[in-house]
Amino acid sequence: MTRRLSIAAKFFLTHLGIAGIALFIAGAVGFFLVRSLVMADADESLLARARIVAETFRPLLADPSPNRERIAREGDRLGKEIGARITVVLPDGTVVADSAVGAAGVPGMENHAHHPEIRDALSGTTGISLRRSITVREEHRYAALPIAIGGTIVGAARASVPVATLTRRLWQITGNIWGTGVVALLLILGGTAVMARRVTGPLTEMQAAAKEMGSGNLARRAQVRTGDELEEM
């Protein structure tokens, strides 16, 4: 004979299924929402750093014959100061500063004129891109701005951050959200178990009383003190 599930078990499993589905949907929606927020925050931060780069290097690029060694050294210093990879590119795509490779490695860098964020910045607009860096061989999020003097674009200022850093931040936030959700689920299930017990306890008592009365013990009374319809029953 197949064993039937008790009312308490059905009550608990039903609430477990509903709460589990709700948690999964909320977690999935939350993940994509947090992902969008993390990327938007990263872009805003990178653009702020790119502005600092542009303001710092504008005077150095104002010279018709800029001192490239000085510019490269300044790139190293500023990159450490603002905690990001920074790059300065001339209008022809020549890199004159890059904190990731250092002043000594700048002369060997490839021309950046074809990079989407640099191309946009040199055309006078804001450049944002997500791609794999040829120089450091990992995916980066880039933000670039034009460096202009008197309406003439004299270069592009770029700031970037590894995608791995953004991914770690995303998973940290997502983990906190899921952790909070699991705690909430456990609290809901705990409350469900208590409610199931309050409902099935009186039913069990009434069932036992009915069996005894059916066996001839008409003096048996069900001891139910719930203050609701079950007590009236």
C-alpha positions as MATLAB code, in Angstrom:
seq = 'MTRRLSIAAKFFLTHLGIAGIALFIAGAVGFFLVRSLVMADADESLLARARIVAETFRPLLADPSPNRERIAREGDRLGKEIGARITVVLPDGTVVADSAVGAAGVPGMENHAHHPEIRDALSGTTGISLRRSITVREEHRYAALPIAIGGTIVGAARASVPVATLTRRLWQITGNIWGTGVVALLLILGGTAVMARRVTGPLTEMQAAAKEMGSGNLARRAQVRTGDELEEM';
ca = [
       0.000    0.000    0.000;
       1.379    3.375   -0.990;
       2.033    5.618    1.955;
       0.155    8.897    1.700;
       1.757   12.211    2.501;
       0.463   13.884    5.630;
      -1.248   17.259    5.480;
       1.776   18.795    7.227;
       4.131   17.384    4.585;
       1.939   18.614    1.735;
       1.632   22.019    3.381;
       5.399   22.244    3.850;
       6.334   20.976    0.380;
       3.866   23.321   -1.305;
       5.343   26.346    0.448;
       8.854   25.058   -0.220;
       8.129   24.855   -3.955;
       6.508   28.288   -4.108;
       9.258   29.948   -2.072;
      11.996   28.142   -4.019;
      10.615   29.239   -7.395;
      10.160   32.798   -6.162;
      13.740   32.865   -4.842;
      15.110   31.520   -8.134;
      13.243   34.102  -10.219;
      14.240   36.936   -7.890;
      17.853   35.752   -7.929;
      17.994   35.533  -11.733;
      16.442   38.977  -12.195;
      18.686   40.368   -9.465;
      21.798   38.946  -11.146;
      21.147   40.729  -14.454;
      20.119   43.915  -12.667;
      23.273   43.897  -10.539;
      25.358   43.132  -13.631;
      23.972   46.224  -15.364;
      24.586   48.345  -12.272;
      28.158   47.077  -11.871;
      28.974   47.835  -15.502;
      27.341   51.287  -15.312;
      29.261   52.085  -12.138;
      32.503   50.867  -13.731;
      31.936   53.060  -16.805;
      31.258   56.095  -14.644;
      34.394   55.459  -12.593;
      36.532   54.913  -15.693;
      35.249   58.097  -17.319;
      36.073   60.046  -14.158;
      39.615   58.656  -14.264;
      39.895   59.384  -17.979;
      38.983   63.015  -17.260;
      41.806   63.199  -14.715;
      44.182   61.770  -17.326;
      43.013   64.279  -19.925;
      43.429   67.230  -17.561;
      46.853   66.019  -16.436;
      48.287   65.471  -19.910;
      46.698   68.418  -21.715;
      49.537   70.818  -20.712;
      52.174   68.235  -21.675;
      50.626   67.762  -25.121;
      50.272   71.501  -25.725;
      53.959   71.660  -26.691;
      54.430   71.266  -30.491;
      57.267   68.834  -29.700;
      56.093   67.069  -26.523;
      58.674   65.366  -24.319;
      57.615   61.736  -24.726;
      59.889   60.416  -21.997;
      58.364   62.810  -19.501;
      54.852   61.914  -20.672;
      55.597   58.188  -20.295;
      56.956   58.679  -16.761;
      53.952   60.789  -15.839;
      51.722   57.970  -17.075;
      53.413   55.540  -14.713;
      53.009   57.909  -11.776;
      49.374   58.753  -12.462;
      48.417   55.132  -13.068;
      49.653   54.189   -9.589;
      47.969   57.225   -8.076;
      44.476   56.595   -9.431;
      44.669   52.794   -9.242;
      43.869   51.964  -12.852;
      45.552   51.306  -16.143;
      45.811   54.573  -18.048;
      46.860   55.204  -21.629;
      47.584   58.374  -23.606;
      47.441   58.199  -27.400;
      48.390   60.815  -30.015;
      46.056   61.645  -32.938;
      47.944   59.271  -35.241;
      47.409   56.369  -32.820;
      50.902   56.402  -31.298;
      50.907   55.455  -27.619;
      52.977   57.846  -25.519;
      52.016   56.600  -22.038;
      50.665   53.355  -20.650;
      50.875   52.473  -16.970;
      50.444   48.744  -17.649;
      53.724   48.376  -19.576;
      55.636   51.253  -18.012;
      57.699   53.968  -19.637;
      60.270   51.484  -20.896;
      57.680   49.407  -22.749;
      55.722   52.239  -24.391;
      57.925   52.556  -27.528;
      57.216   48.906  -28.405;
      53.418   49.161  -28.225;
      51.297   48.739  -31.340;
      49.430   51.641  -32.899;
      46.066   52.163  -31.149;
      44.276   54.150  -33.865;
      42.074   51.160  -34.774;
      40.947   50.429  -31.206;
      37.225   51.324  -30.980;
      37.356   53.433  -27.814;
      40.423   55.346  -29.053;
      38.859   55.838  -32.495;
      35.762   57.336  -30.878;
      37.790   59.581  -28.573;
      39.962   60.880  -31.421;
      36.789   61.681  -33.344;
      35.636   63.859  -30.446;
      33.192   61.540  -28.654;
      33.267   59.308  -25.597;
      34.589   55.820  -26.288;
      33.463   52.747  -24.333;
      34.419   49.179  -25.204;
      34.825   45.695  -23.797;
      37.490   43.588  -25.504;
      40.633   41.569  -25.012;
      43.781   43.626  -24.620;
      46.610   42.727  -26.991;
      49.125   44.302  -24.612;
      48.222   42.611  -21.299;
      46.411   39.597  -22.827;
      43.203   39.802  -20.808;
      39.748   41.296  -21.230;
      39.381   44.921  -20.160;
      36.603   47.456  -19.888;
      37.761   50.698  -21.525;
      36.649   54.331  -21.373;
      38.352   57.012  -23.456;
      37.931   60.770  -23.854;
      39.412   63.280  -26.292;
      42.174   65.620  -25.109;
      41.407   68.939  -26.775;
      43.208   72.270  -26.785;
      41.400   75.228  -28.313;
      39.034   72.992  -30.222;
      41.835   70.828  -31.626;
      42.116   67.214  -30.520;
      45.718   66.566  -29.513;
      45.238   63.072  -28.158;
      43.044   60.573  -26.343;
      42.993   59.741  -22.628;
      41.964   56.226  -21.697;
      41.359   54.369  -18.442;
      40.638   50.662  -18.125;
      40.016   47.918  -15.602;
      40.262   44.116  -15.996;
      36.919   42.408  -16.559;
      38.009   39.828  -13.966;
      37.895   42.584  -11.326;
      34.345   43.496  -12.329;
      33.336   39.832  -12.367;
      34.620   39.324   -8.819;
      32.660   42.327   -7.664;
      29.542   41.053   -9.440;
      29.771   37.639   -7.783;
      30.432   39.163   -4.376;
      27.258   41.233   -4.594;
      25.290   38.340   -6.097;
      26.545   36.046   -3.330;
      25.321   38.492   -0.692;
      21.933   38.696   -2.372;
      21.601   34.915   -2.661;
      22.783   34.474    0.928;
      20.118   36.877    2.140;
      17.551   35.068    0.006;
      18.482   31.668    1.444;
      18.185   33.018    5.000;
      14.775   34.457    4.128;
      13.760   31.095    2.610;
      14.780   29.252    5.775;
      12.784   31.687    7.902;
       9.760   31.212    5.658;
      10.073   27.428    5.853;
      10.493   27.592    9.618;
       7.315   29.639    9.893;
       5.575   27.231    7.524;
       6.565   24.250    9.677;
       5.196   25.962   12.782;
       1.931   26.810   11.022;
       1.640   23.271    9.652;
       2.082   21.930   13.155;
      -0.588   24.250   14.508;
      -3.020   23.040   11.863;
      -2.254   19.309   11.907;
      -1.865   19.015   15.667;
      -5.560   19.615   16.353;
      -6.530   17.434   13.373;
      -4.466   14.588   14.787;
      -6.142   15.032   18.170;
      -9.614   15.009   16.575;
      -8.720   11.923   14.542;
      -7.621   10.081   17.681;
     -10.783   11.151   19.526;
     -12.981    9.995   16.645;
     -11.321    6.562   16.611;
     -11.861    6.108   20.358;
     -15.467    7.219   20.111;
     -15.955    4.805   17.213;
     -14.595    2.066   19.468;
     -17.276    2.830   22.060;
     -15.570    5.402   24.294;
     -18.293    8.033   24.035;
     -16.826    9.962   26.941;
     -13.747   10.864   24.880;
     -13.449   14.527   23.970;
     -10.999   16.191   21.603;
      -8.723   18.589   23.471;
      -8.433   21.421   20.953;
      -7.705   24.951   22.138;
      -6.878   26.918   19.000;
      -9.424   29.719   19.307;
     -10.533   29.328   15.688;
     -12.686   27.159   13.408;
     -10.821   24.004   14.426;
     -11.862   24.486   18.049;
     -15.457   25.065   16.982;
     -15.325   21.869   14.922;
];
